[in-house]
Short mmCIF file of C-alpha atoms (C1' of nucleotides) in Angstrom, two decimals:
data_model
loop_
_atom_site.label_atom_id
_atom_site.label_comp_id
_atom_site.label_asym_id
_atom_site.label_seq_id
_atom_site.Cartn_x
_atom_site.Cartn_y
_atom_site.Cartn_z
CA UNK A 1147 92.18 105.79 112.29
CA UNK A 1148 88.40 104.32 112.18
CA UNK A 1149 87.83 102.99 108.74
CA UNK A 1150 84.21 105.24 109.22
CA UNK A 1151 86.79 108.13 108.95
CA UNK A 1152 88.34 107.70 105.77
CA UNK A 1153 85.76 109.56 103.46
CA UNK A 1154 86.71 112.72 105.66
CA UNK A 1155 90.76 112.30 103.29
CA UNK A 1156 90.83 114.92 100.74
CA UNK A 1157 92.05 111.82 98.31
CA UNK A 1158 89.04 110.82 96.27
CA UNK A 1159 90.53 107.17 96.18
CA UNK A 1160 89.73 107.44 100.12
CA UNK A 1161 86.12 108.60 99.68
CA UNK A 1162 85.68 106.05 97.13
CA UNK A 1163 86.78 103.09 99.34
CA UNK A 1164 84.15 104.80 101.90
CA UNK A 1165 81.05 103.85 99.96
CA UNK A 1166 82.76 100.78 97.87
CA UNK A 1167 85.41 99.77 99.75
CA UNK A 1168 83.90 96.83 101.16
CA UNK A 1169 84.24 93.34 100.07
CA UNK A 1170 80.58 92.56 100.11
CA UNK A 1171 79.14 96.06 98.87
CA UNK A 1172 81.04 95.64 95.22
CA UNK A 1173 79.78 92.03 94.82
CA UNK A 1174 76.25 93.60 95.43
CA UNK A 1175 77.18 96.53 92.39
CA UNK A 1176 78.88 92.65 90.08
CA UNK A 1177 75.47 91.47 90.29
CA UNK A 1178 73.51 94.08 90.05
CA UNK A 1179 75.98 95.70 86.34
CA UNK A 1180 74.54 91.85 85.63
CA UNK A 1181 70.43 93.03 85.85
CA UNK A 1182 70.14 91.96 90.14
CA UNK A 1183 67.44 93.71 91.11
CA UNK A 1184 65.33 91.88 93.70
CA UNK A 1185 66.87 91.19 97.97
CA UNK A 1186 66.70 88.13 97.92
CA UNK A 1187 68.26 87.42 94.68
CA UNK A 1188 71.24 90.10 96.38
CA UNK A 1189 71.50 87.63 98.70
CA UNK A 1190 71.20 83.56 97.16
CA UNK A 1191 73.64 84.76 94.34
CA UNK A 1192 76.44 86.87 96.03
CA UNK A 1193 76.42 84.32 100.08
CA UNK A 1194 75.53 87.74 102.06
CA UNK A 1195 74.04 86.84 105.48
CA UNK A 1196 70.93 88.89 104.98
CA UNK A 1197 71.70 90.95 108.22
CA UNK A 1198 74.61 92.65 106.13
CA UNK A 1199 72.73 92.89 103.18
CA UNK A 1200 70.51 95.32 104.13
CA UNK A 1201 72.33 97.66 106.07
CA UNK A 1202 74.58 97.75 103.12
CA UNK A 1203 71.73 98.62 100.72
CA UNK A 1204 70.38 100.88 102.95
CA UNK A 1205 74.04 102.65 103.10
CA UNK A 1206 74.13 102.68 99.59
CA UNK A 1207 70.37 103.57 98.48
CA UNK A 1208 72.09 106.95 101.17
CA UNK A 1209 74.80 107.81 99.37
CA UNK A 1210 72.87 107.43 95.92
CA UNK A 1211 74.87 104.75 94.01
CA UNK A 1212 71.05 102.53 93.86
CA UNK A 1213 67.37 103.95 94.38
CA UNK A 1214 65.01 101.25 96.28
CA UNK A 1215 61.40 101.44 95.00
CA UNK A 1216 58.58 99.27 94.69
CA UNK A 1217 57.89 97.15 92.73
CA UNK A 1218 54.80 95.73 93.99
CA UNK A 1219 52.79 97.50 96.60
CA UNK A 1220 50.33 94.69 98.61
CA UNK A 1221 52.43 93.19 99.96
CA UNK A 1222 55.08 96.44 99.60
CA UNK A 1223 58.13 95.17 98.06
CA UNK A 1224 61.13 96.61 96.78
CA UNK A 1225 63.96 96.79 94.06
CA UNK A 1226 66.97 98.37 94.23
CA UNK A 1227 68.01 99.31 90.83
CA UNK A 1228 71.50 101.30 89.40
CA UNK A 1229 71.08 105.05 89.32
CA UNK A 1230 73.56 107.21 86.98
CA UNK A 1231 76.37 107.16 90.81
CA UNK A 1232 75.96 103.45 90.84
CA UNK A 1233 76.76 103.11 86.63
CA UNK A 1234 79.47 105.20 87.06
CA UNK A 1235 81.48 102.32 88.75
CA UNK A 1236 81.22 99.92 86.07
CA UNK A 1237 84.34 100.86 85.47
CA UNK A 1238 85.72 99.17 88.52
CA UNK A 1239 83.68 96.28 88.47
CA UNK A 1240 85.58 95.53 84.91
CA UNK A 1241 89.14 96.67 86.00
CA UNK A 1242 88.80 94.12 88.29
CA UNK A 1243 87.08 91.46 86.29
CA UNK A 1244 90.26 92.37 83.95
CA UNK A 1245 92.81 91.62 87.12
CA UNK A 1246 91.00 88.23 88.49
CA UNK A 1247 90.15 87.28 84.67
CA UNK A 1248 94.11 87.71 84.35
CA UNK A 1249 96.35 86.64 87.41
CA UNK A 1250 93.98 85.09 89.19
CA UNK A 1251 92.44 82.27 86.89
CA UNK A 1252 91.48 78.86 86.39
CA UNK A 1253 91.84 76.05 82.92
CA UNK A 1254 88.41 76.39 83.11
CA UNK A 1255 88.56 80.00 81.26
CA UNK A 1256 86.41 83.02 83.16
CA UNK A 1257 83.53 82.21 84.17
CA UNK A 1258 81.98 85.97 82.41
CA UNK A 1259 82.93 87.14 79.42
CA UNK A 1260 82.17 90.32 77.95
CA UNK A 1261 80.89 91.55 74.93
CA UNK A 1262 80.76 94.68 73.05
CA UNK A 1263 77.37 95.67 71.52
CA UNK A 1264 78.09 97.82 69.10
CA UNK A 1265 81.44 95.90 67.44
CA UNK A 1266 80.12 92.12 68.64
CA UNK A 1267 83.33 91.45 69.86
CA UNK A 1268 84.06 89.78 73.05
CA UNK A 1269 86.93 92.38 75.31
CA UNK A 1270 88.64 92.95 77.75
CA UNK A 1271 88.35 96.48 78.15
CA UNK A 1272 91.52 98.88 78.40
CA UNK A 1273 91.95 102.43 79.94
CA UNK A 1274 93.48 105.13 77.16
CA UNK A 1275 94.49 108.73 77.67
CA UNK A 1276 92.38 110.87 76.53
CA UNK A 1277 93.67 113.09 75.52
CA UNK A 1278 96.05 111.13 73.03
CA UNK A 1279 94.58 107.75 72.87
CA UNK A 1280 96.96 106.01 73.72
CA UNK A 1281 96.78 102.93 77.09
CA UNK A 1282 97.99 103.88 79.93
CA UNK A 1283 100.93 101.99 81.53
CA UNK A 1284 101.51 103.34 84.90
CA UNK A 1285 105.16 103.97 85.15
CA UNK A 1286 103.77 107.24 82.12
CA UNK A 1287 101.54 108.36 85.33
CA UNK A 1288 102.96 110.80 86.95
CA UNK A 1289 100.69 111.64 90.13
CA UNK A 1290 99.88 114.98 91.33
CA UNK A 1291 99.64 115.04 94.63
CA UNK A 1292 98.53 118.74 95.13
CA UNK A 1293 97.28 118.64 99.03
CA UNK A 1294 98.09 116.27 101.78
CA UNK A 1295 95.56 113.41 101.75
CA UNK A 1296 95.22 113.07 105.52
CA UNK A 1297 94.10 116.60 106.40
CA UNK A 1298 90.73 117.77 106.78
CA UNK B 318 79.42 82.43 103.74
CA UNK B 319 82.15 83.66 105.08
CA UNK B 320 84.73 85.58 102.85
CA UNK B 321 87.23 83.86 103.14
CA UNK B 322 85.22 81.14 100.81
CA UNK B 323 85.07 84.39 98.23
CA UNK B 324 87.73 82.93 96.63
CA UNK B 325 86.98 80.07 95.70
CA UNK B 326 84.01 81.39 93.68
CA UNK B 327 84.31 80.96 89.69
CA UNK B 328 84.18 84.40 89.25
CA UNK B 329 86.42 86.53 88.41
CA UNK B 330 85.46 89.51 90.62
CA UNK B 331 85.08 87.47 93.30
CA UNK B 332 88.78 85.49 92.92
CA UNK B 333 90.43 89.75 92.49
CA UNK B 334 87.91 90.53 95.35
CA UNK B 335 89.62 87.55 97.66
CA UNK B 336 93.17 89.98 96.73
CA UNK B 337 92.03 93.06 97.18
CA UNK B 338 89.16 93.18 98.63
CA UNK B 339 89.82 95.65 101.30
CA UNK B 340 89.37 98.78 102.71
CA UNK B 341 92.54 99.03 103.85
CA UNK B 342 94.02 96.71 101.00
CA UNK B 343 93.53 99.04 98.08
CA UNK B 344 94.57 102.18 100.19
CA UNK B 345 97.88 100.46 100.45
CA UNK B 346 98.13 100.43 97.04
CA UNK B 347 97.28 103.71 96.48
CA UNK B 348 99.57 104.63 98.06
CA UNK B 349 102.31 102.24 96.21
CA UNK B 350 101.80 104.02 93.45
CA UNK B 351 102.65 106.81 94.71
CA UNK B 352 105.98 105.14 95.02
CA UNK B 353 105.29 104.50 98.86
CA UNK B 354 107.47 101.24 99.90
CA UNK B 355 107.81 100.85 103.34
CA UNK B 356 106.14 100.17 106.49
CA UNK B 357 106.20 103.41 108.25
CA UNK B 358 105.23 104.77 105.83
CA UNK B 359 102.50 103.19 104.48
CA UNK B 360 101.11 102.79 108.24
CA UNK B 361 101.16 107.05 108.57
CA UNK B 362 99.83 108.05 105.33
CA UNK B 363 96.87 105.34 105.93
CA UNK B 364 96.23 105.87 109.57
CA UNK B 365 96.03 102.25 109.49
CA UNK B 366 96.37 100.00 112.45
CA UNK B 367 100.56 98.26 112.07
CA UNK B 368 98.56 95.20 113.83
CA UNK B 369 96.37 94.91 110.28
CA UNK B 370 98.64 96.28 108.20
CA UNK B 371 101.31 93.85 108.64
CA UNK B 372 98.82 91.23 108.74
CA UNK B 373 98.08 92.72 105.10
CA UNK B 374 101.02 93.20 103.82
CA UNK B 375 101.92 88.87 104.09
CA UNK B 376 98.37 88.78 102.83
CA UNK B 377 99.99 90.75 99.67
CA UNK B 378 103.36 89.02 99.52
CA UNK B 379 101.74 85.78 99.58
CA UNK B 380 99.81 86.68 96.91
CA UNK B 381 102.67 87.69 95.39
CA UNK B 382 101.43 91.86 94.82
CA UNK B 383 104.06 93.15 96.43
CA UNK B 384 107.51 91.45 97.24
CA UNK B 385 109.13 91.76 100.01
CA UNK B 386 112.99 92.50 100.07
CA UNK B 387 115.34 93.90 102.05
CA UNK B 388 116.48 97.39 101.82
CA UNK B 389 119.32 96.81 105.01
CA UNK B 390 120.69 94.60 106.70
CA UNK B 391 122.44 95.41 109.90
CA UNK B 392 119.95 96.27 111.11
CA UNK B 393 117.63 93.81 108.96
CA UNK B 394 114.51 96.08 107.13
CA UNK B 395 111.96 95.51 104.28
CA UNK B 396 110.44 96.79 102.08
CA UNK B 397 107.65 96.21 99.69
CA UNK B 398 107.47 96.53 96.08
CA UNK B 399 104.67 95.86 93.08
CA UNK B 400 105.92 93.17 91.13
CA UNK B 401 104.26 93.06 88.03
CA UNK B 402 100.52 91.24 88.80
CA UNK B 403 100.82 94.70 91.57
CA UNK B 404 101.32 97.19 88.92
CA UNK B 405 98.43 95.55 87.62
CA UNK B 406 95.84 96.49 89.66
CA UNK B 407 97.06 100.49 88.25
CA UNK B 408 93.38 100.59 86.76
CA UNK B 409 91.32 99.51 89.40
CA UNK B 410 92.90 102.21 90.95
CA UNK B 411 92.35 104.79 88.57
CA UNK B 412 88.47 103.69 87.87
CA UNK B 413 88.00 104.22 91.60
CA UNK B 414 90.20 107.89 91.84
CA UNK B 415 88.23 109.38 88.59
CA UNK B 416 84.95 107.59 90.29
CA UNK B 417 85.96 109.69 93.83
CA UNK B 418 86.88 112.98 91.34
CA UNK B 419 83.59 113.00 90.17
CA UNK B 420 81.34 112.32 92.65
CA UNK B 421 82.43 112.92 96.05
CA UNK B 422 84.22 116.21 95.07
CA UNK B 423 84.42 119.01 97.43
CA UNK B 424 85.00 122.92 96.16
CA UNK B 425 89.22 121.68 97.01
CA UNK B 426 89.32 120.20 93.45
CA UNK B 427 90.70 116.85 93.55
CA UNK B 428 93.46 115.99 95.64
CA UNK B 429 95.67 114.38 93.35
CA UNK B 430 95.89 114.73 89.95
CA UNK B 431 96.86 112.62 86.94
CA UNK B 432 99.13 113.11 84.04
CA UNK B 433 99.88 111.33 81.22
CA UNK B 434 103.91 111.72 80.83
CA UNK B 435 104.04 110.88 76.39
CA UNK B 436 101.90 113.84 76.15
CA UNK B 437 101.57 115.40 78.54
CA UNK B 438 98.14 116.28 79.67
CA UNK B 439 96.14 115.87 83.26
CA UNK B 440 93.89 113.46 82.17
CA UNK B 441 91.34 110.48 83.27
CA UNK B 442 91.70 107.76 81.12
CA UNK B 443 89.30 106.02 80.04
CA UNK B 444 87.69 102.43 79.27
CA UNK B 445 87.52 101.53 75.74
CA UNK B 446 86.85 99.03 73.22
CA UNK B 447 90.63 97.16 72.78
CA UNK B 448 88.59 96.59 68.97
CA UNK B 449 87.32 99.13 68.05
CA UNK B 450 87.94 102.34 69.87
CA UNK B 451 85.00 103.23 71.90
CA UNK B 452 84.60 104.24 75.39
CA UNK B 453 82.09 102.36 77.00
CA UNK B 454 78.92 102.88 77.94
CA UNK B 455 77.69 100.50 80.82
CA UNK B 456 74.72 99.56 79.10
CA UNK B 457 76.37 98.55 74.95
CA UNK B 458 78.24 95.69 77.57
CA UNK B 459 76.37 92.39 77.30
CA UNK B 460 77.39 89.99 80.24
CA UNK B 461 77.33 86.45 78.82
CA UNK B 462 77.26 83.72 82.56
CA UNK B 463 79.14 81.03 81.14
CA UNK B 464 79.43 79.43 84.60
CA UNK B 465 77.09 79.49 87.65
CA UNK B 466 78.99 82.20 89.39
CA UNK B 467 78.46 80.34 93.23
CA UNK B 468 79.93 76.95 91.98
CA UNK B 469 83.31 75.30 93.11
"C1'" DG C 806 43.88 76.75 106.72
"C1'" DG C 807 48.93 75.52 106.03
"C1'" DA C 808 51.89 75.86 103.10
"C1'" DC C 809 55.24 79.74 100.47
"C1'" DT C 810 57.30 84.46 99.30
"C1'" DA C 811 60.30 88.12 99.49
"C1'" DA C 812 62.19 91.43 102.22
"C1'" DG C 813 63.26 93.02 106.46
"C1'" DT C 814 65.05 92.24 112.23
"C1'" DT C 815 66.61 90.87 116.43
"C1'" DC C 816 69.73 88.12 119.04
"C1'" DC C 817 73.77 85.65 119.52
"C1'" DA C 818 78.76 83.30 119.84
"C1'" DG C 819 82.92 83.95 117.61
"C1'" DA C 820 85.84 86.71 113.97
"C1'" DA C 821 87.78 91.22 113.80
"C1'" DT C 822 89.77 95.75 114.89
"C1'" DG C 823 91.73 99.71 116.87
"C1'" DG C 824 94.79 102.07 119.85
"C1'" DA C 825 98.50 100.93 122.86
"C1'" DA C 826 102.24 98.81 124.77
"C1'" DC C 827 106.24 96.14 123.97
"C1'" DT C 828 110.93 94.40 121.48
"C1'" DT C 829 114.92 94.19 118.83
"C1'" DG C 830 118.47 95.38 116.32
"C1'" DC C 831 120.94 98.59 114.90
"C1'" DT C 832 122.51 104.70 115.30
"C1'" DC C 833 123.23 108.75 116.38
"C1'" DG C 834 124.73 112.35 119.97
"C1'" DG C 835 126.79 112.91 124.29
"C1'" DC D 485 129.20 104.44 128.37
"C1'" DC D 486 124.29 106.07 128.51
"C1'" DG D 487 120.21 107.44 126.92
"C1'" DA D 488 117.42 108.84 122.63
"C1'" DG D 489 115.35 107.45 118.39
"C1'" DC D 490 113.80 104.49 114.61
"C1'" DA D 491 112.08 100.63 111.67
"C1'" DA D 492 109.34 97.35 111.41
"C1'" DG D 493 106.92 94.07 113.58
"C1'" DT D 494 104.37 91.97 118.17
"C1'" DT D 495 101.38 91.58 121.36
"C1'" DC D 496 97.48 92.53 124.40
"C1'" DC D 497 92.54 94.03 125.60
"C1'" DA D 498 88.54 96.58 124.48
"C1'" DT D 499 85.11 97.12 121.01
"C1'" DT D 500 82.67 96.89 117.23
"C1'" DC D 501 81.10 93.93 113.78
"C1'" DT D 502 80.05 89.29 110.90
"C1'" DG D 503 77.13 84.85 110.00
"C1'" DG D 504 73.88 82.22 111.07
"C1'" DA D 505 69.94 81.29 112.28
"C1'" DA D 506 64.79 82.49 114.41
"C1'" DC D 507 60.96 85.57 113.42
"C1'" DT D 508 58.10 89.21 111.92
"C1'" DT D 509 54.62 91.14 108.50
"C1'" DA D 510 51.63 91.00 104.79
"C1'" DG D 511 50.61 88.55 101.29
"C1'" DT D 512 49.07 84.87 97.41
"C1'" DC D 513 48.60 79.82 96.29
"C1'" DC D 514 46.11 75.05 97.06
#
DNA sequence: GGACTAAGTTCCAGAATGGAACTTGCTCGG
DNA sequence: CCGAGCAAGTTCCATTCTGGAACTTAGTCC
């Protein structure tokens, strides 16, 4: 199976990955959540090649994760802003951040910390059950398969 | 910058991605969380090539995400089990699943549902602030940069 | 006029990938 | 005993993808 076919799968994880399951895309999203909007800023802060950045941004705009809009005519210049669909990827980034902070840390401590404005605390958000409010433990979750994940 | 250098960055997201920021790796993890442990099962359920699967599993074992252990001598056969480090990636997968369910759905509904055993509900876990318990809204979070994300 | 900027595009050599064939050690059916 | 089958890889090749550097376009600043 080629990667490009993965989005045709009925699995939501696979479909999400068809959009977002790319090394560079996730780094671009990290920057977007830090407020970056411009091509050159994405490029210099992630260190990716222009080639790949241009390609990824185009794809993300097509997927509706970013919106491309002019911030200047003469000369024409564009910026990339997260849409609601893009903003909803925040939990993915936070989950990666938490895991990196926990398992890939060095002595100097995390480079980025998250402050929850309403309560003012520096936090690592946790996943909880929206029904009972308990923190999620993987072993307390049962995945129920409704369809073959490979079917079309 | 080459991808292989990304792990040397002080950013936890980048470091997490150096391990897990691969299309196929995340699909392998999806299967692992559904209980899959064996090479052939990973292969047939994800559709990836043996070549790439073998390579990724080796790397994940080196990183401590999976543990490789024999489940049979004569002939020698191995299985791959998630370690604690691997299990901690659950929130990443759940976040992707949630996003896929929400934004990439089709008419037939999700292929996988998650049941929270303690309360019995089918749920989409949400990220909350461990301090005040509120659901996380990206706009209510301020990222505080402690160091340059590109420095060594 | 010349240097500089931002947002791309183009080109190339080298790295990564998918697919299919092959290997190893063993079990099973006849 | 013989051939088929299986699981977990490994090897090979043709195709695709990447990083890096150079180039383009339209305009501003000195």
